[in-house]
Short mmCIF file of C-alpha atoms in Angstrom, two decimals:
data_model
loop_
_atom_site.label_atom_id
_atom_site.label_comp_id
_atom_site.label_asym_id
_atom_site.label_seq_id
_atom_site.Cartn_x
_atom_site.Cartn_y
_atom_site.Cartn_z
CA MET A 49 98.48 82.74 81.96
CA THR A 50 96.58 82.61 78.51
CA GLU A 51 93.24 81.10 79.26
CA THR A 52 90.34 83.64 79.33
CA LEU A 53 86.70 83.69 80.92
CA ASP A 54 84.04 82.74 78.28
CA PRO A 55 81.84 86.15 78.88
CA MET A 56 78.92 83.84 78.21
CA ALA A 57 79.32 81.17 80.49
CA ASP A 58 77.14 81.30 83.57
CA ALA A 59 76.22 84.74 82.66
CA VAL A 60 73.15 84.74 84.47
CA ASP A 61 74.43 83.15 87.43
CA GLN A 62 76.89 85.79 87.33
CA LYS A 63 74.29 88.39 87.57
CA GLN A 64 72.05 86.83 89.86
CA LEU A 65 75.13 86.55 92.42
CA ALA A 66 75.76 90.23 92.21
CA GLU A 67 72.22 90.82 92.60
CA GLN A 68 72.04 89.04 95.73
CA LEU A 69 75.56 90.55 96.82
CA LEU A 70 74.12 93.96 96.07
CA ALA A 71 70.85 93.42 97.94
CA GLN A 72 72.72 91.96 101.22
CA ALA A 73 75.27 94.93 101.04
CA LYS A 74 72.57 97.54 100.71
CA GLU A 75 70.30 95.53 103.57
CA GLN A 76 73.28 95.84 106.36
CA GLY A 77 74.21 99.24 105.13
CA ILE A 78 77.47 98.29 103.41
CA GLU A 79 79.24 100.82 101.13
CA LEU A 80 80.18 99.30 97.65
CA MET A 81 83.31 101.24 97.45
CA GLY A 82 85.96 102.30 100.21
CA PRO A 83 88.14 100.35 102.91
CA ASN A 84 85.33 98.20 104.01
CA GLY A 85 83.21 98.27 101.06
CA LEU A 86 81.73 95.36 99.29
CA LEU A 87 84.01 95.12 96.68
CA ASN A 88 87.44 95.78 98.53
CA GLN A 89 87.88 91.98 99.50
CA PRO A 90 86.98 90.57 96.17
CA THR A 91 89.10 92.91 94.27
CA LYS A 92 92.03 92.19 96.45
CA ASN A 93 91.39 88.46 96.24
CA VAL A 94 91.32 88.61 92.20
CA LEU A 95 94.52 90.57 92.16
CA GLU A 96 96.44 88.48 94.66
CA ALA A 97 95.52 85.26 92.68
CA ALA A 98 96.41 86.99 89.15
CA LEU A 99 99.48 88.15 90.38
CA ASP A 100 100.38 84.65 91.87
CA ALA A 101 99.63 82.79 88.75
CA GLU A 102 101.79 85.14 86.97
CA MET A 103 104.46 84.54 89.39
CA THR A 104 104.19 80.94 89.30
CA GLU A 105 104.53 81.25 85.46
CA HIS A 106 107.35 83.19 85.46
CA LEU A 107 109.13 81.11 87.91
CA GLY A 108 107.90 77.83 86.44
CA TYR A 109 107.19 76.73 89.51
CA ASP A 110 104.55 76.97 92.48
CA LYS A 111 104.98 79.01 95.45
CA HIS A 112 106.94 76.70 98.29
CA ASP A 113 107.51 74.01 95.35
CA ALA A 114 110.81 72.03 96.42
CA ALA A 115 111.61 72.84 92.46
CA GLY A 116 112.81 75.94 93.64
CA ARG A 117 115.19 74.91 95.73
CA GLY A 118 118.65 76.18 95.12
CA SER A 119 117.35 77.38 91.91
CA GLY A 120 118.68 80.91 92.28
CA ASN A 121 114.80 81.93 92.08
CA SER A 122 114.17 81.65 95.77
#
């Protein structure tokens, strides 16, 4: 995966989203870190998506793709 995110693209929207998430977490008494924290699930999702993309690039086909059958990589 060679693409990178443009740091200036949608910077305002991302900041507003972060502020909204933090405000909502504060209202609901949700901690930022920890097993039930605000950042737990989004961090997990980002890491899993990155690892899936890396594996797809490495193998040369998507997960469950018929192209991988019998290739020795399945």
